[in-house]
């Protein structure tokens, strides 16, 4: 048997088994043998993301396989289900006849998807939605059947819970006209009350999925070829269908346990205690197959928690499963639904606070304790943006008027409630609010940067930085200190204060400014910030005199640095418009220099892999062909995206391309605290996605509507309506003032979305400044923008005309045109990409330089 | 263009190698130099001091240090890598701000000026 090392056998190779194995292997040093026996012929995969299979393929579902499968202590037996557990012999018997002995056994067999015991439930064309095999067969069937019938299919999903709605979305994605059939009176009845269910129904129908509630299916009918063709309902109704998916719930796969006479719950599931032990102490059960306190739950998070508990227990520790958290969020795109905590208010004395906007299809409910102070749970339909903030607060005080959390986005500012210590703030490094608090109080961190150095919060992707900053600010305030808004160690002023200081003092060089307002020699924070301020106030070329030393490499060489040290080149294509001649010229340049070419998300063309010393030659060719810098590198206007608009589109109301070109040419080169993006759509269909931009312009019958403060990125935000029915000139003046007001008052690297959010007086205040001149600065802002427009010159054309500036592009001071010898490329899909470290080591680098022979 | 690359024998033992003229450098902005396949980043500071450090950014593996922004941290003259913004002391190559990563340092070489020419004490 197991010899000296203990042998742990896991039955089931699903998500929870995988987490269990990962957890166990990462903690154990002493000898151990782990055998994982799976029924599916595959490595464990991410079942939660099963629907992504349709868009991204099976590979996208991989669960970091190397971690477990490559470990020498692990034996993985795929495709050979366990048939029987022999508790007396401490063995399991597989279908292929293998007997495997165990010291400890872990049941992680999950659930199976239930169907309804109706006539015709197993006709060809009927599916469940649980495994990769299920979705592969569903996809193949739909493709085949649609071709056979020569028309789009009608599909029915039986079961209107979370899974049913996800499956309906998937069917729709396959081009199937989908209907969801629900036996009770509302969708997602396990998570939502009647009103929330009704709001959800409107959302689902708006998305083009039909809903049929209170419909009990009684029979499925085949057509003459024997494939499913229709459903009959209890009320006598009948509906034609070509494909049926059952999502009527899951049942724990406890059959092995029952046969082995382990205690099982009458409603299904192997009974476990808080240590995940079954009635046989050598056997544990985790995940969906386990029943704890009379409940088996079909969610992965409790399963993961059990996996951790089981691993700890097997190593002699004493972790306990805390009970189920039933919070869920629907993953159907365009339909926001979440439910968390005690969503139905079952706690005695619980109070509800409800906000409903039936027109917008929004319903939100918070459940509070009887004193209205503690958050117990809630449900959110139509706008679940508060879910992330609310869920960690369950069980603690809300801090403020609960109604504020329910108001529509941008209505009332929600009070920033006290995050519990265990709430995760940085998900990349799993840093909790408590850890950050202790960094501030016990380790003397006084700003987000030192907290990052101390705790790694914000060190990876950076998306939590704003949260970290807020938290540090609050903690400092508690001990009577304030979060310094000093730019860096060289300036005590914030960007906004520095902007005013420079404007009033009329100083125009970095050395003079740091001497008067700061100290030391500057750094990579204050230098680019001042470069941007000077660009707006003085407006000289980015590489003029001392200015050049302030610029980040992107601005310094007017291109975007890539991972291998080469650059990308993006010529401007105002409004996304380009002539055939322009395309040919770009194609020729990319081809001659061997540049990797792709279309950007900003409606223009990016060419990658240009070396420092090649940039001037490349730009000479582009400038000769009539192109100018696209400022893809600058904290400045990027692109103005357009849709086709009234010139070609059947529905266009106004000329969106013309307006986009006009705006892009007006604001090109405008330096700002962060990048600026604009979109112009020709009608309310919004094909330019303008409302995700800093300024969104949408044509209406009565003129342009102007939206402000939109953002993609990590914290997406829809721009909000600032003004309606503007004519061309009024629109442009309004944007002029909005941009300049932002440029003068925003923080370093603050985009317009957070700036608008923090503006005193909100949007009304902004309207007063821009349209009613409440601050008396409009004439000044207008003059500043007029000066910007009048002084614009193409940075690249100006650089090419100046030999002193061109010296910066020499690759080496002692070998000005020798290419960087460390670059290496490999071909991919007919172009090149930088070789990976692995490829370099193995010598697989096929192309040593991107310059083709022709150029030498 | 010919390479000002020293011969193989010069590379094996320390030797003062001329690299360029001091005026070839720009105040507060780096330039790269190539010696025997190794890349150096040269910096001329406002006070006339010159520093030579490795051009290879240990965090990204790209040869880009010469393109970083020059500045100071307290007394130390510094350069910030343009790739992921780690900050290094130009005098010692020590990493002063690793942004939460393991600190990795830059190699440094001794430099001297003679008749307006910049020399580096070359050890491969
Ligand atoms: C090239 C491009 C990807 C592509 O191939 O499509 C791109 C590439 C980069 N983006 Fe982007 N973004 C590109 C479109 C976008 C878009 C889509 C759009 O503009 O419509 C967005 C979302 C919209 C938005 O900005 O709100 C976008 C949101 C970001 C963000 C997040 C900003 C935020 O406010 O959260 C960053 C990070 C940052 O700026 O700090 C970023 C940063 C970057 C950087 C600068 C990352 C870096 O430091 O290297 C990439 C520069 C690569 C290069 O050399 O060009 N990129 N990036 C796109 C260039 C568009 C163009 O023509 O100029
Ligand atoms: C489409 C879809 C979307 C979902 N979305 C979410 C979501 O958003 N949030 C959420 O929390 N949960 C979601 N879930 C549920 C989640 O996937 C499950 O809770 C999770 O997979 C449970 O893990 P498990 O390891 O317990 O079971 P499983 O992942 O089902 O793994 C059990 C494995 O054991 C195998 N097995 C069974 N019997 C035997 C045997 N006798 N011998 C060998 N092997 C056997 C099975 O074949 C299976 O591979 C979703 C599920 C689906 C299908
Ligand atoms: S999303 Fe933007 S920043 Fe991220 S990899 Fe793509 S281009 Fe780069
Ligand atoms: S979430 Fe904190 S760095 Fe990514």
Tab-separated table of N, CA and C in Angstrom, chain A residues 193-241:
chain	number	residue	atom	x	y	z
A	193	UNK	N	-36.664	38.664	-5.392
A	193	UNK	CA	-38.069	38.728	-5.025
A	193	UNK	C	-38.883	39.099	-6.264
A	194	UNK	N	-40.172	39.235	-6.088
A	194	UNK	CA	-41.058	39.423	-7.230
A	194	UNK	C	-40.712	40.685	-8.022
A	195	UNK	N	-40.518	41.792	-7.306
A	195	UNK	CA	-40.259	43.058	-7.997
A	195	UNK	C	-38.924	42.997	-8.741
A	196	UNK	N	-37.909	42.420	-8.099
A	196	UNK	CA	-36.604	42.326	-8.739
A	196	UNK	C	-36.689	41.407	-9.949
A	197	UNK	N	-37.437	40.310	-9.792
A	197	UNK	CA	-37.603	39.373	-10.897
A	197	UNK	C	-38.272	40.057	-12.089
A	198	UNK	N	-39.242	40.952	-11.801
A	198	UNK	CA	-39.934	41.642	-12.884
A	198	UNK	C	-38.987	42.601	-13.602
A	199	UNK	N	-38.143	43.297	-12.819
A	199	UNK	CA	-37.171	44.207	-13.441
A	199	UNK	C	-36.201	43.421	-14.313
A	200	UNK	N	-35.774	42.265	-13.794
A	200	UNK	CA	-34.856	41.436	-14.566
A	200	UNK	C	-35.506	40.969	-15.865
A	201	UNK	N	-36.775	40.595	-15.775
A	201	UNK	CA	-37.465	40.121	-16.964
A	201	UNK	C	-37.433	41.178	-18.076
A	202	UNK	N	-37.681	42.452	-17.698
A	202	UNK	CA	-37.637	43.518	-18.710
A	202	UNK	C	-36.250	43.624	-19.331
A	203	UNK	N	-35.228	43.499	-18.491
A	203	UNK	CA	-33.849	43.569	-18.993
A	203	UNK	C	-33.567	42.451	-20.003
A	204	UNK	N	-34.011	41.252	-19.638
A	204	UNK	CA	-33.734	40.090	-20.487
A	204	UNK	C	-34.472	40.245	-21.816
A	205	UNK	N	-35.717	40.714	-21.744
A	205	UNK	CA	-36.483	40.877	-22.969
A	205	UNK	C	-35.873	41.965	-23.849
A	206	UNK	N	-35.376	43.035	-23.212
A	206	UNK	CA	-34.709	44.089	-23.989
A	206	UNK	C	-33.496	43.540	-24.722
A	207	UNK	N	-32.892	42.543	-24.150
A	207	UNK	CA	-31.700	41.966	-24.770
A	207	UNK	C	-32.079	41.002	-25.893
A	208	UNK	N	-33.356	40.854	-26.127
A	208	UNK	CA	-33.802	40.042	-27.259
A	208	UNK	C	-34.042	38.582	-26.919
A	209	UNK	N	-34.161	38.273	-25.617
A	209	UNK	CA	-34.444	36.898	-25.214
A	209	UNK	C	-35.887	36.862	-24.695
A	210	UNK	N	-36.714	35.968	-25.248
A	210	UNK	CA	-38.108	35.905	-24.814
A	210	UNK	C	-38.198	35.164	-23.485
A	211	UNK	N	-39.183	35.532	-22.666
A	211	UNK	CA	-39.343	34.910	-21.356
A	211	UNK	C	-40.775	34.420	-21.219
A	212	UNK	N	-40.937	33.213	-20.722
A	212	UNK	CA	-42.250	32.654	-20.506
A	212	UNK	C	-42.296	32.124	-19.084
A	213	UNK	N	-42.998	32.830	-18.184
A	213	UNK	CA	-43.040	32.375	-16.794
A	213	UNK	C	-44.320	31.577	-16.564
A	214	UNK	N	-44.437	30.994	-15.379
A	214	UNK	CA	-45.590	30.159	-15.012
A	214	UNK	C	-45.935	29.161	-16.103
A	215	UNK	N	-44.898	28.598	-16.701
A	215	UNK	CA	-45.130	27.634	-17.773
A	215	UNK	C	-44.467	26.319	-17.388
A	216	UNK	N	-45.275	25.347	-17.091
A	216	UNK	CA	-44.741	24.040	-16.730
A	216	UNK	C	-44.735	23.171	-17.993
A	217	UNK	N	-43.566	22.698	-18.375
A	217	UNK	CA	-43.455	21.878	-19.585
A	217	UNK	C	-43.964	20.472	-19.274
A	218	UNK	N	-44.757	19.910	-20.175
A	218	UNK	CA	-45.285	18.571	-19.905
A	218	UNK	C	-44.779	17.525	-20.888
A	219	UNK	N	-44.349	17.950	-22.087
A	219	UNK	CA	-43.964	16.957	-23.082
A	219	UNK	C	-43.067	17.611	-24.131
A	220	UNK	N	-42.135	16.826	-24.685
A	220	UNK	CA	-41.325	17.294	-25.803
A	220	UNK	C	-41.658	16.418	-27.000
A	221	UNK	N	-41.882	17.048	-28.170
A	221	UNK	CA	-42.281	16.299	-29.368
A	221	UNK	C	-41.159	16.245	-30.392
A	222	UNK	N	-40.982	15.112	-31.048
A	222	UNK	CA	-40.023	15.031	-32.140
A	222	UNK	C	-40.683	15.403	-33.478
A	223	UNK	N	-39.870	15.742	-34.484
A	223	UNK	CA	-40.415	15.853	-35.846
A	223	UNK	C	-40.256	14.497	-36.525
A	224	UNK	N	-40.482	14.451	-37.851
A	224	UNK	CA	-40.439	13.138	-38.510
A	224	UNK	C	-39.045	12.518	-38.477
A	225	UNK	N	-37.980	13.394	-38.434
A	225	UNK	CA	-36.622	12.834	-38.393
A	225	UNK	C	-36.237	12.412	-36.976
A	226	UNK	N	-37.149	12.568	-36.013
A	226	UNK	CA	-36.864	12.109	-34.655
A	226	UNK	C	-36.174	13.152	-33.799
A	227	UNK	N	-35.955	14.365	-34.320
A	227	UNK	CA	-35.282	15.381	-33.516
A	227	UNK	C	-36.323	16.272	-32.852
A	228	UNK	N	-35.903	16.900	-31.747
A	228	UNK	CA	-36.872	17.670	-30.975
A	228	UNK	C	-37.439	18.807	-31.838
A	229	UNK	N	-38.782	19.026	-31.736
A	229	UNK	CA	-39.416	20.019	-32.602
A	229	UNK	C	-40.399	20.914	-31.854
A	230	UNK	N	-40.843	20.507	-30.661
A	230	UNK	CA	-41.804	21.378	-29.987
A	230	UNK	C	-42.000	20.992	-28.538
A	231	UNK	N	-42.577	21.929	-27.753
A	231	UNK	CA	-42.853	21.673	-26.352
A	231	UNK	C	-44.325	21.907	-26.081
A	232	UNK	N	-44.844	21.102	-25.179
A	232	UNK	CA	-46.232	21.293	-24.797
A	232	UNK	C	-46.250	21.723	-23.328
A	233	UNK	N	-47.122	22.690	-22.994
A	233	UNK	CA	-47.180	23.175	-21.623
A	233	UNK	C	-48.456	22.715	-20.939
A	234	UNK	N	-48.424	22.798	-19.589
A	234	UNK	CA	-49.519	22.318	-18.782
A	234	UNK	C	-50.821	23.055	-19.103
A	235	UNK	N	-50.695	24.366	-19.413
A	235	UNK	CA	-51.899	25.139	-19.717
A	235	UNK	C	-52.394	24.877	-21.141
A	236	UNK	N	-51.794	23.891	-21.820
A	236	UNK	CA	-52.246	23.544	-23.158
A	236	UNK	C	-51.489	24.268	-24.252
A	237	UNK	N	-50.648	25.220	-23.866
A	237	UNK	CA	-49.886	25.962	-24.874
A	237	UNK	C	-48.874	25.054	-25.583
A	238	UNK	N	-48.430	25.475	-26.758
A	238	UNK	CA	-47.461	24.691	-27.514
A	238	UNK	C	-46.484	25.658	-28.166
A	239	UNK	N	-45.221	25.292	-28.189
A	239	UNK	CA	-44.257	26.170	-28.843
A	239	UNK	C	-43.283	25.335	-29.662
A	240	UNK	N	-42.994	25.810	-30.882
A	240	UNK	CA	-42.037	25.092	-31.728
A	240	UNK	C	-40.624	25.393	-31.253
A	241	UNK	N	-39.751	24.416	-31.381
A	241	UNK	CA	-38.354	24.639	-30.980
A	241	UNK	C	-37.454	23.676	-31.737
